[in-house]
Coordinates of C-alpha atoms in Angstrom, one line a residue:
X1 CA -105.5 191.5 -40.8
X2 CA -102.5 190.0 -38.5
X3 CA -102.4 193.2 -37.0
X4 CA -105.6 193.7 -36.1
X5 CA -105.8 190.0 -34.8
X6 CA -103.2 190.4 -32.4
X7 CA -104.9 193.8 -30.9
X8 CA -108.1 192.2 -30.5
X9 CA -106.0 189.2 -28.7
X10 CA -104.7 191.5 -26.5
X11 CA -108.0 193.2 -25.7
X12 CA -109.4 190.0 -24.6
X13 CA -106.3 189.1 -22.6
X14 CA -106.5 192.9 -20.8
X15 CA -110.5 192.1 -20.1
X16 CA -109.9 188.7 -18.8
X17 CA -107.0 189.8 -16.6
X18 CA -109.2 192.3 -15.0
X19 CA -112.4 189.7 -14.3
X20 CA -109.9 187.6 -13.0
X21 CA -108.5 190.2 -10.9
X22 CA -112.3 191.0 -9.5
X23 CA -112.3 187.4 -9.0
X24 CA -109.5 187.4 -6.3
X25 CA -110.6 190.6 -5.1
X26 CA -113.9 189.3 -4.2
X27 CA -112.7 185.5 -3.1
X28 CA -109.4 187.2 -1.3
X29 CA -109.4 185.1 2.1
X30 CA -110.1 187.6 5.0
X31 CA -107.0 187.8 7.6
X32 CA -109.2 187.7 10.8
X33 CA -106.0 186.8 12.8
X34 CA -104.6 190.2 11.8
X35 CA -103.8 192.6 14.6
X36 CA -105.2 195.4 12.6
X37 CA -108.4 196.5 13.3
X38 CA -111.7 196.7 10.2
X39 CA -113.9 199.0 10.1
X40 CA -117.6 197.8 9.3
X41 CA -120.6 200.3 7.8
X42 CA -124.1 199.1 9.5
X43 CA -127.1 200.3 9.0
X44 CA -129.4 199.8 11.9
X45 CA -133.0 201.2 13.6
X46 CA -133.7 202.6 16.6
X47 CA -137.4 202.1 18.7
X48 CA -139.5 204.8 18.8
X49 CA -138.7 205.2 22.4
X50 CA -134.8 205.4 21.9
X51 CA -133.0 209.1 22.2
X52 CA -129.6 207.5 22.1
X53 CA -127.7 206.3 18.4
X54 CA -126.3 203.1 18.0
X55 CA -122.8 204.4 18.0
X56 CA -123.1 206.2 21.0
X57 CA -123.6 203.1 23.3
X58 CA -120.8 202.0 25.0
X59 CA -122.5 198.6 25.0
X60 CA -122.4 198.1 21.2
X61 CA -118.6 199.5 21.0
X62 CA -117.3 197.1 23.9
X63 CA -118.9 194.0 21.4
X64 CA -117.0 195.6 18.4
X65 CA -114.2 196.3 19.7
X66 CA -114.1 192.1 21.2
X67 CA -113.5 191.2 17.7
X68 CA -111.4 194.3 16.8
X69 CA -113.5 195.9 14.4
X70 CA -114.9 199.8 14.3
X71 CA -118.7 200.2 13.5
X72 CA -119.8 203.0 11.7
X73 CA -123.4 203.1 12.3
X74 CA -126.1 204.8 10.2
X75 CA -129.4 205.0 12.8
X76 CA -132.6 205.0 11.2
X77 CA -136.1 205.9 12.9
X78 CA -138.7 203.5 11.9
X79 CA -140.5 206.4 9.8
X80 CA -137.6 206.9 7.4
X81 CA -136.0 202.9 7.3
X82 CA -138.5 201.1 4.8
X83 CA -137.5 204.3 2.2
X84 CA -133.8 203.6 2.6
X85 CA -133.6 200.2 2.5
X86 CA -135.4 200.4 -0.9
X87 CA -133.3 202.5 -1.9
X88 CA -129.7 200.9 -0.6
X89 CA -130.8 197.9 -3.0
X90 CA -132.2 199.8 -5.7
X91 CA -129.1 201.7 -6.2
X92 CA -126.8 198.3 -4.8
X93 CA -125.2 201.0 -2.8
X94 CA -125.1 198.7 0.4
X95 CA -123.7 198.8 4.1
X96 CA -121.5 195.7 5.0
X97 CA -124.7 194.8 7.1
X98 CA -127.8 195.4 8.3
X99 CA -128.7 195.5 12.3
X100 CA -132.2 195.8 13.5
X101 CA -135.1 193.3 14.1
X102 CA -138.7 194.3 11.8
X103 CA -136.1 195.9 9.5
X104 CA -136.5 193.2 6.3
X105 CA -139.4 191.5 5.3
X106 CA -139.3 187.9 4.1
X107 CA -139.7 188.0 0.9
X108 CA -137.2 190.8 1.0
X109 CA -135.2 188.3 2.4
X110 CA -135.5 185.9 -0.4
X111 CA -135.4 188.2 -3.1
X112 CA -132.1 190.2 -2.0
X113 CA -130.9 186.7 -0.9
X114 CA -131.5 185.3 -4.6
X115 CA -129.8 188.5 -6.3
X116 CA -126.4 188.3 -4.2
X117 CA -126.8 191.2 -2.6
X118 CA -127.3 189.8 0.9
X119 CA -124.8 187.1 1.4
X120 CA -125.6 183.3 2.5
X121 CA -124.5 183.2 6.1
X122 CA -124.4 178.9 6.4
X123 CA -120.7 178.5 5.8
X124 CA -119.7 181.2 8.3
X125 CA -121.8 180.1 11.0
X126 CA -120.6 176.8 10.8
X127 CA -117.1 178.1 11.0
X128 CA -116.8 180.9 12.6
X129 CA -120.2 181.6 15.0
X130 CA -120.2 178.9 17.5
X131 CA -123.0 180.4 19.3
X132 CA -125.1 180.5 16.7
X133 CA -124.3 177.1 15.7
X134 CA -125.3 175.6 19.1
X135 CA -128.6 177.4 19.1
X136 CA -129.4 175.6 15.8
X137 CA -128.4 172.3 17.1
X138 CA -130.5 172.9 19.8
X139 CA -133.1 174.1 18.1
X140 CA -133.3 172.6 14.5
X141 CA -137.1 173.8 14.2
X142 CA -135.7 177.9 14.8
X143 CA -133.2 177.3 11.9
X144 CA -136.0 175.8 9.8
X145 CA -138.0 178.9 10.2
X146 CA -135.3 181.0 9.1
X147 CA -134.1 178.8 6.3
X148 CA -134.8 180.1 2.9
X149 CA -136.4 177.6 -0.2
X150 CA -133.0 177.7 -1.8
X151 CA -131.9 176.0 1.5
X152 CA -129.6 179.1 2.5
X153 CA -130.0 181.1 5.6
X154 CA -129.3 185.1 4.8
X155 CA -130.7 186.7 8.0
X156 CA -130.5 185.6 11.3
X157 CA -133.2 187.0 13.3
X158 CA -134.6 188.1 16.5
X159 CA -136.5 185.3 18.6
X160 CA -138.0 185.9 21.8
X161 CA -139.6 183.0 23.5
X162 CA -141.9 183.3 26.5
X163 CA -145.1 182.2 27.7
X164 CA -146.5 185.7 27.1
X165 CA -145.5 185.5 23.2
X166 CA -147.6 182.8 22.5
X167 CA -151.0 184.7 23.2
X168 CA -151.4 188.4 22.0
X169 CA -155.1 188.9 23.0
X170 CA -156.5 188.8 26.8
X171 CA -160.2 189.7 27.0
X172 CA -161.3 191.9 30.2
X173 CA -164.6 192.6 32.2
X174 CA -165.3 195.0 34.4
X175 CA -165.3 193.2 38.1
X176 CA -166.2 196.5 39.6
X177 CA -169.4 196.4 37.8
X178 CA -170.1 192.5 38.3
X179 CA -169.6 193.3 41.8
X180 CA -172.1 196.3 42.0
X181 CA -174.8 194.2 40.2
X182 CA -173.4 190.8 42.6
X183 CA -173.5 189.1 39.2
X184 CA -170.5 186.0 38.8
X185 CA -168.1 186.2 35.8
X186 CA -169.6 185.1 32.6
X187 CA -168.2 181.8 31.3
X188 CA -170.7 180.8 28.6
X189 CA -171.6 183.3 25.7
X190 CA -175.4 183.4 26.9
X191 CA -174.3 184.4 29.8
X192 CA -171.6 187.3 28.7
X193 CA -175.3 188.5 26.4
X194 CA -177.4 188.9 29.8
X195 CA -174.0 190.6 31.7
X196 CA -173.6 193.1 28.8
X197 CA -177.5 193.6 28.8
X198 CA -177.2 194.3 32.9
X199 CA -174.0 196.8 32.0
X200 CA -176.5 198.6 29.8
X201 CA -179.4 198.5 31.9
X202 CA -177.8 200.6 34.6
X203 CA -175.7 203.5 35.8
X204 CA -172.5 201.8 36.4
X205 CA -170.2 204.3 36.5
X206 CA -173.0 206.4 38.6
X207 CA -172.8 209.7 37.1
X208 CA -176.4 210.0 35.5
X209 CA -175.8 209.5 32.5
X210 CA -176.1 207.2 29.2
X211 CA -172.5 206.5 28.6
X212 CA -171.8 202.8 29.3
X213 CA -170.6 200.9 26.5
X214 CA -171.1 197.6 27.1
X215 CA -168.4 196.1 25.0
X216 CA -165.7 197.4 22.4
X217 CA -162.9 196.5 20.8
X218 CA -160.8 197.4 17.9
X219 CA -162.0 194.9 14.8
X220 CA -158.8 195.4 12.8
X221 CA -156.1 194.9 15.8
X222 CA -155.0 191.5 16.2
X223 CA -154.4 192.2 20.2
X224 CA -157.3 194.7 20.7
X225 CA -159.7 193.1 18.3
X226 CA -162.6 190.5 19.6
X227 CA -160.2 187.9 16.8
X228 CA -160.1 185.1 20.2
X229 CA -164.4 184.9 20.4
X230 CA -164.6 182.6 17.5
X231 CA -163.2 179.8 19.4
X232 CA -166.4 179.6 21.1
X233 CA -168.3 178.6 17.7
X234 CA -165.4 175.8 16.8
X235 CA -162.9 177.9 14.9
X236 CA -159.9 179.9 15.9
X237 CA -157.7 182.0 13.7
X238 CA -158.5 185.1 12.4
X239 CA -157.1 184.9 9.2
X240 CA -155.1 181.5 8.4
X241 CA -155.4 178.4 11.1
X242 CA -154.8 174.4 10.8
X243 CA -156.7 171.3 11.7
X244 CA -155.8 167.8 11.1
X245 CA -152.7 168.9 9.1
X246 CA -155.1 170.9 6.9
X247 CA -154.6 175.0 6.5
X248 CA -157.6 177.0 6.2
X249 CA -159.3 180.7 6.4
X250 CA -161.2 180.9 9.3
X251 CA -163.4 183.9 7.9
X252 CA -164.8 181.2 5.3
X253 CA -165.5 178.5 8.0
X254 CA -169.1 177.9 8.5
X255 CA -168.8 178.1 12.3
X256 CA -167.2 181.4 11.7
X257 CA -170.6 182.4 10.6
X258 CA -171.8 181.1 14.1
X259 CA -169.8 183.7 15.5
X260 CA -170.9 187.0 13.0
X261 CA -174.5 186.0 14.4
X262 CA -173.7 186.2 17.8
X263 CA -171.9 189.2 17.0
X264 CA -174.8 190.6 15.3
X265 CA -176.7 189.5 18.4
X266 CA -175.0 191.5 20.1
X267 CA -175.0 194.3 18.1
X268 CA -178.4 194.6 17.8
X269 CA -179.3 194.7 21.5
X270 CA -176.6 198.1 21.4
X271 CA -174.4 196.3 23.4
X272 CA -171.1 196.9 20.9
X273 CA -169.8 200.3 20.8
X274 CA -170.6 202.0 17.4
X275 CA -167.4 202.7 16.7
X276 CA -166.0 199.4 17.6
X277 CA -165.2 199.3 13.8
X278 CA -164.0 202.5 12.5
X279 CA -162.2 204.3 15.7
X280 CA -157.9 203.6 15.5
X281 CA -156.2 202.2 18.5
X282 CA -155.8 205.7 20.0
X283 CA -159.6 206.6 20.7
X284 CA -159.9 203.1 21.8
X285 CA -157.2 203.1 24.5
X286 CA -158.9 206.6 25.4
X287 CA -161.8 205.0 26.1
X288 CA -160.1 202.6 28.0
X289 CA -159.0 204.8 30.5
X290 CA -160.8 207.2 30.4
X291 CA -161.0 208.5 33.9
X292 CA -165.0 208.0 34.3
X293 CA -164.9 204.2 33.6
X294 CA -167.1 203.3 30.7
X295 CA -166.5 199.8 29.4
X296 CA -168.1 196.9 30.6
X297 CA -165.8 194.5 28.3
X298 CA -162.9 194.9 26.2
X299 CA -159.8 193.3 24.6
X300 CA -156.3 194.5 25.4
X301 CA -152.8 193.1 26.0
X302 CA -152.9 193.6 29.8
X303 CA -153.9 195.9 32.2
X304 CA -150.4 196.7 33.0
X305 CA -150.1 198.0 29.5
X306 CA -153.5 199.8 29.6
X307 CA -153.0 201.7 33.2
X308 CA -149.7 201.3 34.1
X309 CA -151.0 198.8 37.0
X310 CA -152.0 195.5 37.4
X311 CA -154.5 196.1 39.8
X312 CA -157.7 197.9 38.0
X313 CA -161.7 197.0 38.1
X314 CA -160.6 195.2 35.4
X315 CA -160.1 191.1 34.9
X316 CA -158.9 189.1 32.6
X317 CA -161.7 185.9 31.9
X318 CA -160.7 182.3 30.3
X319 CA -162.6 181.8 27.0
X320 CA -166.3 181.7 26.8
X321 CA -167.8 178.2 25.8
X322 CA -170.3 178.8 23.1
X323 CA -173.3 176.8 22.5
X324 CA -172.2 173.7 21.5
X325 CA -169.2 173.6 23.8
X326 CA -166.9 174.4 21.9
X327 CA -164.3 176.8 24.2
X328 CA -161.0 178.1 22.3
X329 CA -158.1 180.4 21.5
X330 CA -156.2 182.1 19.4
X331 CA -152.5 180.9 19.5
X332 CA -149.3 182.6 18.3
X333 CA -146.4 181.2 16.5
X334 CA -143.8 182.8 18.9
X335 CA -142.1 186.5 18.8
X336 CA -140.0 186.2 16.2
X337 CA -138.6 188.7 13.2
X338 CA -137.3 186.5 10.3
X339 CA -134.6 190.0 10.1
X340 CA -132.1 191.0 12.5
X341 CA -129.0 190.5 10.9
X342 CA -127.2 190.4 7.6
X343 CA -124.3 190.6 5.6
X344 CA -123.9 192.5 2.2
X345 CA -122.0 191.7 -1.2
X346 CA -120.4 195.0 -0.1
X347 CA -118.6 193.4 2.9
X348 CA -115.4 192.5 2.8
X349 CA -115.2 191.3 6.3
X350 CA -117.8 188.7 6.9
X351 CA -116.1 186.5 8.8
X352 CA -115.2 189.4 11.3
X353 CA -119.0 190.4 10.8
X354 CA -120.3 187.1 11.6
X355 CA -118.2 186.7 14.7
X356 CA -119.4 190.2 16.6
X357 CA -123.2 189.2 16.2
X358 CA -122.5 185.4 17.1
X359 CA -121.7 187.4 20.9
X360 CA -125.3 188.3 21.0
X361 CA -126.4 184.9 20.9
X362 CA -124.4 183.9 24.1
X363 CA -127.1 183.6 27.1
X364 CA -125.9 186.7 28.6
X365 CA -125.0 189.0 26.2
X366 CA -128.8 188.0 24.4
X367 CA -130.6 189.6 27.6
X368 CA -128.4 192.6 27.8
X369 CA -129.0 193.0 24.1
X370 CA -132.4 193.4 25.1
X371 CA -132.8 194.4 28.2
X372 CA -129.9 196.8 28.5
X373 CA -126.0 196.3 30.1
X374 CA -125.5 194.7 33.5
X375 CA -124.9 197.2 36.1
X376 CA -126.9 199.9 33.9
X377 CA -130.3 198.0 33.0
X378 CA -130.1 195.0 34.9
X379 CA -128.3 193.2 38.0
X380 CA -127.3 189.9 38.3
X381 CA -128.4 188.6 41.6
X382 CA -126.4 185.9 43.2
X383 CA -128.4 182.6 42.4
X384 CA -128.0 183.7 39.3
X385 CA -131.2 185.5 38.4
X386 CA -131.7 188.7 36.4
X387 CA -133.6 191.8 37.8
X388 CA -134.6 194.3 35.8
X389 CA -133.8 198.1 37.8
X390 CA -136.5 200.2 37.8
X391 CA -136.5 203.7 35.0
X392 CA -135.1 206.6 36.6
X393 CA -137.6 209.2 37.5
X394 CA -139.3 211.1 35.0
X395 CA -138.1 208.6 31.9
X396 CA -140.4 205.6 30.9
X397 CA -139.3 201.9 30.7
X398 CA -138.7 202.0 27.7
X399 CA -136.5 205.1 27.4
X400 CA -134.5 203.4 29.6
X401 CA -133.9 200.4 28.1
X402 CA -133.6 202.3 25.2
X403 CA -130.6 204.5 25.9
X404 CA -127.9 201.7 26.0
X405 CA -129.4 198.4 24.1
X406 CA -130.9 198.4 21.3
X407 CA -133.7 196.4 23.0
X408 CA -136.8 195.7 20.9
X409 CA -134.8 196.0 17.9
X410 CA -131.5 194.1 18.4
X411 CA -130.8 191.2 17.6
X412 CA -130.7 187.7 19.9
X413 CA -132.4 184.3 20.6
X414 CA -133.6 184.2 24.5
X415 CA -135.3 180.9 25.1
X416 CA -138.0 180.3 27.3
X417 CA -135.2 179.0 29.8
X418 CA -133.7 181.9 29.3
X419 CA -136.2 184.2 30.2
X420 CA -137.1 182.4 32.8
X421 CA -133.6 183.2 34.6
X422 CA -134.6 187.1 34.6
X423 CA -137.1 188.3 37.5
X424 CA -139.9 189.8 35.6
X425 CA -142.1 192.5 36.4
X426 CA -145.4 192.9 37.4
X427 CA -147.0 193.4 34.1
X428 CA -144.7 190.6 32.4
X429 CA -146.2 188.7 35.5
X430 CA -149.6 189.2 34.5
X431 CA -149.2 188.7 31.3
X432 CA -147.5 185.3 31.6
X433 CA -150.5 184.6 34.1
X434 CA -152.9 185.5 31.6
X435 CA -151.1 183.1 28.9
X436 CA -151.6 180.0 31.2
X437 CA -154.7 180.7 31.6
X438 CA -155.5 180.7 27.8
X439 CA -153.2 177.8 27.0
X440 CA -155.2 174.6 27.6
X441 CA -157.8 176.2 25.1
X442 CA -155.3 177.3 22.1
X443 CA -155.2 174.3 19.2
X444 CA -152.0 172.7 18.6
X445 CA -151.5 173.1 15.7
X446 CA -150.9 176.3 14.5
X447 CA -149.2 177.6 10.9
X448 CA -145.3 178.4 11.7
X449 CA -143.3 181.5 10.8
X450 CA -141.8 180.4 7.3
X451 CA -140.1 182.0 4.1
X452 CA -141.4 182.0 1.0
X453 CA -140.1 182.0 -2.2
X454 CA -139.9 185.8 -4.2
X455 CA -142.5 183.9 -6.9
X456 CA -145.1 182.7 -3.6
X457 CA -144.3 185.6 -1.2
X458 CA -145.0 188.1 -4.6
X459 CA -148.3 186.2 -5.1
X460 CA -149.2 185.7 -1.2
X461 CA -148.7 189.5 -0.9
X462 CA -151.5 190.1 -3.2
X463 CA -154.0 187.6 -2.6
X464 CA -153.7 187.9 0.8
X465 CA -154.0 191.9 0.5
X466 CA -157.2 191.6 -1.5
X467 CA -159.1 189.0 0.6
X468 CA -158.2 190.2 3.7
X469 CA -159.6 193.8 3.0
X470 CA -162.6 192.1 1.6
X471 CA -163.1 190.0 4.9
X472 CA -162.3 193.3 6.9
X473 CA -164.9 195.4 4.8
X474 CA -168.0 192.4 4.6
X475 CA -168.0 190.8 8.0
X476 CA -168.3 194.3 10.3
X477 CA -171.5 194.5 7.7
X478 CA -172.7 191.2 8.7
X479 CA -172.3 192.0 12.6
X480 CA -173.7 195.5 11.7
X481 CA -176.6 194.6 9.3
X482 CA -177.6 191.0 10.2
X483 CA -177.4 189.5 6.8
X484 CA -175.0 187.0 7.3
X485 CA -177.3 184.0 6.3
X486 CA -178.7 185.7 3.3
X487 CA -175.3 186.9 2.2
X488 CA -172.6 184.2 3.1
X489 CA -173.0 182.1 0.1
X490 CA -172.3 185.3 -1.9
X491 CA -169.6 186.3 -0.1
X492 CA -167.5 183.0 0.4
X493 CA -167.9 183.0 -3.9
X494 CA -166.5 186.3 -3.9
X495 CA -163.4 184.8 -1.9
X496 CA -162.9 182.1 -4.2
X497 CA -162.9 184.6 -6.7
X498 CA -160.4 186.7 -5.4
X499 CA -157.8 183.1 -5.3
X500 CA -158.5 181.7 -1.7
X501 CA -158.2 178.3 -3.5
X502 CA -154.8 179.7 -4.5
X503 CA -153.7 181.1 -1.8
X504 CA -154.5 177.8 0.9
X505 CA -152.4 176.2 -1.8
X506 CA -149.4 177.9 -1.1
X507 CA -149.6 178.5 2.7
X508 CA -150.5 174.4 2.3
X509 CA -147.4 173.6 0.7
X510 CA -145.2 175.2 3.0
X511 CA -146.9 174.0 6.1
X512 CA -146.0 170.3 4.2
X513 CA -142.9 171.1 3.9
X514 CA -141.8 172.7 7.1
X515 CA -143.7 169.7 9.2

């Protein structure tokens, strides 16, 4: 019995040793002052446009080798990243960290945040990432949004402030044809019916045929859809907005059903295209340029993005006032992905980890990191200013920018000041033209980017899923069909039945907390 006391004693002494031993191993302080260089795994994604791997930019190395460490980069394409992710946490077989804007959701976020397996960065930005640090002093509100409920902060994002980030949608008429007709530009919605009525009426494009669509849009696309037109029936938002400190779903306000009739008004004099509802963002864009012009009206980003010029027979117009004057927009929350960057329980080098992303939030370094190296991508003029050099010839802009930075998909805070210091070009020109125009007319208030917790952003992600495909499949009926009166009751019951009391609950409680 002594015996066998004494070898169980042992046993437990051998299995506390070796916790205890994990222990240090995991809490063993990191030697950052060491001479000898780490080597860090990071898993990262490329843009679309991109032909060049993260570990073959010179860019990239330079920043890893300021804090003496060696990157081994595995390069995703956005295709293939969602699939590996999953898997990389599924099997906990993790990188040190993860690089790449629109790589992890929020509530992936939370959840892998919650497990362990991504690593609260707090302590080491207040120690180590002085960059960092001042951007959150400056901006308290940027660090709110990235804050998690448990009060920790486990990815540090990309932010991108500019006046053009603040309004997706521009909505454009064709001046060629207003001109032809010598009608002026439409500025109530009466007058934007009769215009679209004239489009049909005649031969604008003056080939002898029937092929003038009035107006089109894509229903589902937040840029490209006609989202923006409610404003002029008293509500803005196409899915969640705020008034008075009060969230709510614009598809269930009553003015919203101000705007499906006009819509339908519209619809039934055949001045929406047919397919305004079914055809993707392809066909549309098609149509757009097609090279016998055939819209009258549309909704796009800019004309820069659409042709490839500013100057078309296209304009962008300021919102239309409806018929009780009401005159609005829709309003972004800013251009920011809650993931960028983030260390793993894997890493055994955070504080070296922390300190080569905290160079991307210096001023400079942030713009190369998405615009591409000085002297490569950009110059720096002598007052100071940034201009962007133009694409060699026979690769886009974006292929460009692409081959040394990882651009859309790095990770950096430039402020509106910031931008500001870099010369833009002429369709980031228009487009910041375009957001002035719209800004006197957006509310606000409008709901921020926050992070929910794994229970909410779960129960978000299906409530949200389901009423939202609902809205998405009824309302193009209402524009279509003309029932809205008859069926509205009916279908706001069926949202309450599919948890919109729920769900304005929970976006309610955030917006209350994060105010």
């Amino acid at each position: 019995m002594q015996k066998r006391f004494i070898a169980l004693t042992i046993v437990l002494l051998l299995l506390l040793g070796a916790c205890s031993s994990k222990k240090e191993e995991a809490g063993a302080k990191e030697d950052v002052d060491s001479d000898e260089k780490v080597t860090l795994s990071a898993f990262g994604i490329k843009a679309p446009a991109a032909t060049t791997d993260y570990d073959e930019m010179p860019f990239l190395k330079e920043l890893a080798d300021n804090v003496n460490v060696d990157i081994k980069w595995t390069t995703a394409t956005t295709q293939t990243s969602t699939e590996q992710i999953n898997l990389m946490f599924a099997s906990d077989d993790l990188p040190d960290i993860f690089y790449s804007a629109w790589s992890l959701g929020g509530s992936d976020i939370v959840k892998y945040g919650s497990t362990g397996q991504l690593v609260a960065l707090d302590d080491l930005i207040e120690e180590h990432a002085p960059n960092i640090k001042e951007l959150f002093e400056k901006r308290p509100d940027l660090k709110k949004m990235i804050t998690a409920p448990d009060g920790h902060i486990y990815a540090l994002p990309q932010y991108d402030e500019s006046k053009a980030s603040k309004s997706n949608d521009a909505f454009f008429i064709n001046k060629k044809w207003l001109d032809q007709l010598d009608l002026p530009i439409p500025t109530t919605t009466e007058e934007f019916h009769e215009t679209l009525k004239a489009f049909k009426d005649n031969d604008m494009n003056e080939n002898g045929k029937k092929d003038e669509i009035p107006f089109s849009f894509t229903f589902e696309n937040q840029i490209r859809g006609p989202h923006s037109m409610s404003g002029a029936f008293g509500v803005v938002g196409r899915h969640i907005g705020v008034k008075d400190g009060n969230v709510y779903y614009a598809p269930a306000q009553p003015k919203y059903r101000e705007y499906v009739k006009y819509m339908h008004d519209l619809y039934k004099d055949g001045l929406i295209d047919p397919e305004a509802f079914t055809h993707d963002v392809q066909v549309y864009d098609s149509k757009i340029k097609s090279s016998t012009p055939i819209l009258g009206a549309l909704f796009s980003w800019s004309n820069f993005s659409s042709f490839g010029k500013v100057d078309t027979d296209y304009v962008a117009i300021p919102p239309l006032k409806g018929p009780e004057g009401d005159q609005m927009w829709n309003a972004n929350a800013g251009g920011l992905s809650m993931s960028g960057f983030s260390i793993t329980s894997a890493n055994k080098n955070p504080i070296r980890s922390i300190q080569w992303v905290d160079q991307m939030f210096d001023e400079e370094t942030g713009i190369q990191v998405s615009l591409g190296p000085l002297g490569e991508n950009i110059k720096k003029e002598d007052d100071g200013t940034i201009t962007i050099l133009e694409a060699p010839e026979g690769m886009s802009y974006e292929e460009f920018r692409h081959k040394t930075t990882p651009g859309s998909y790095g990770v950096y805070a430039n402020l509106e000041e910031t931008n500001d210091k870099v010369n833009k070009s002429p369709g980031q020109i228009e487009k910041e033209e375009y957001a002035e125009m719209y800004a006197p007319f957006q509310p606000e208030e409008i709901y921020p980017n926050v992070l929910y917790s794994v229970e909410d952003g779960d129960r978000l992600s299906i409530l949200s899923t389901d009423i939202d495909n609902y809205m998405n499949e009824t309302i193009p009926k209402f524009i279509i069909n003309g029932d809205v009166d008859a069926q509205w009751d009916a279908y706001v019951k069926q949202l309450e039945k599919m948890g919109l009391a729920e769900l304005l609950e929970i976006y309610q409680k955030y917006y209350d907390e994060f105010k």
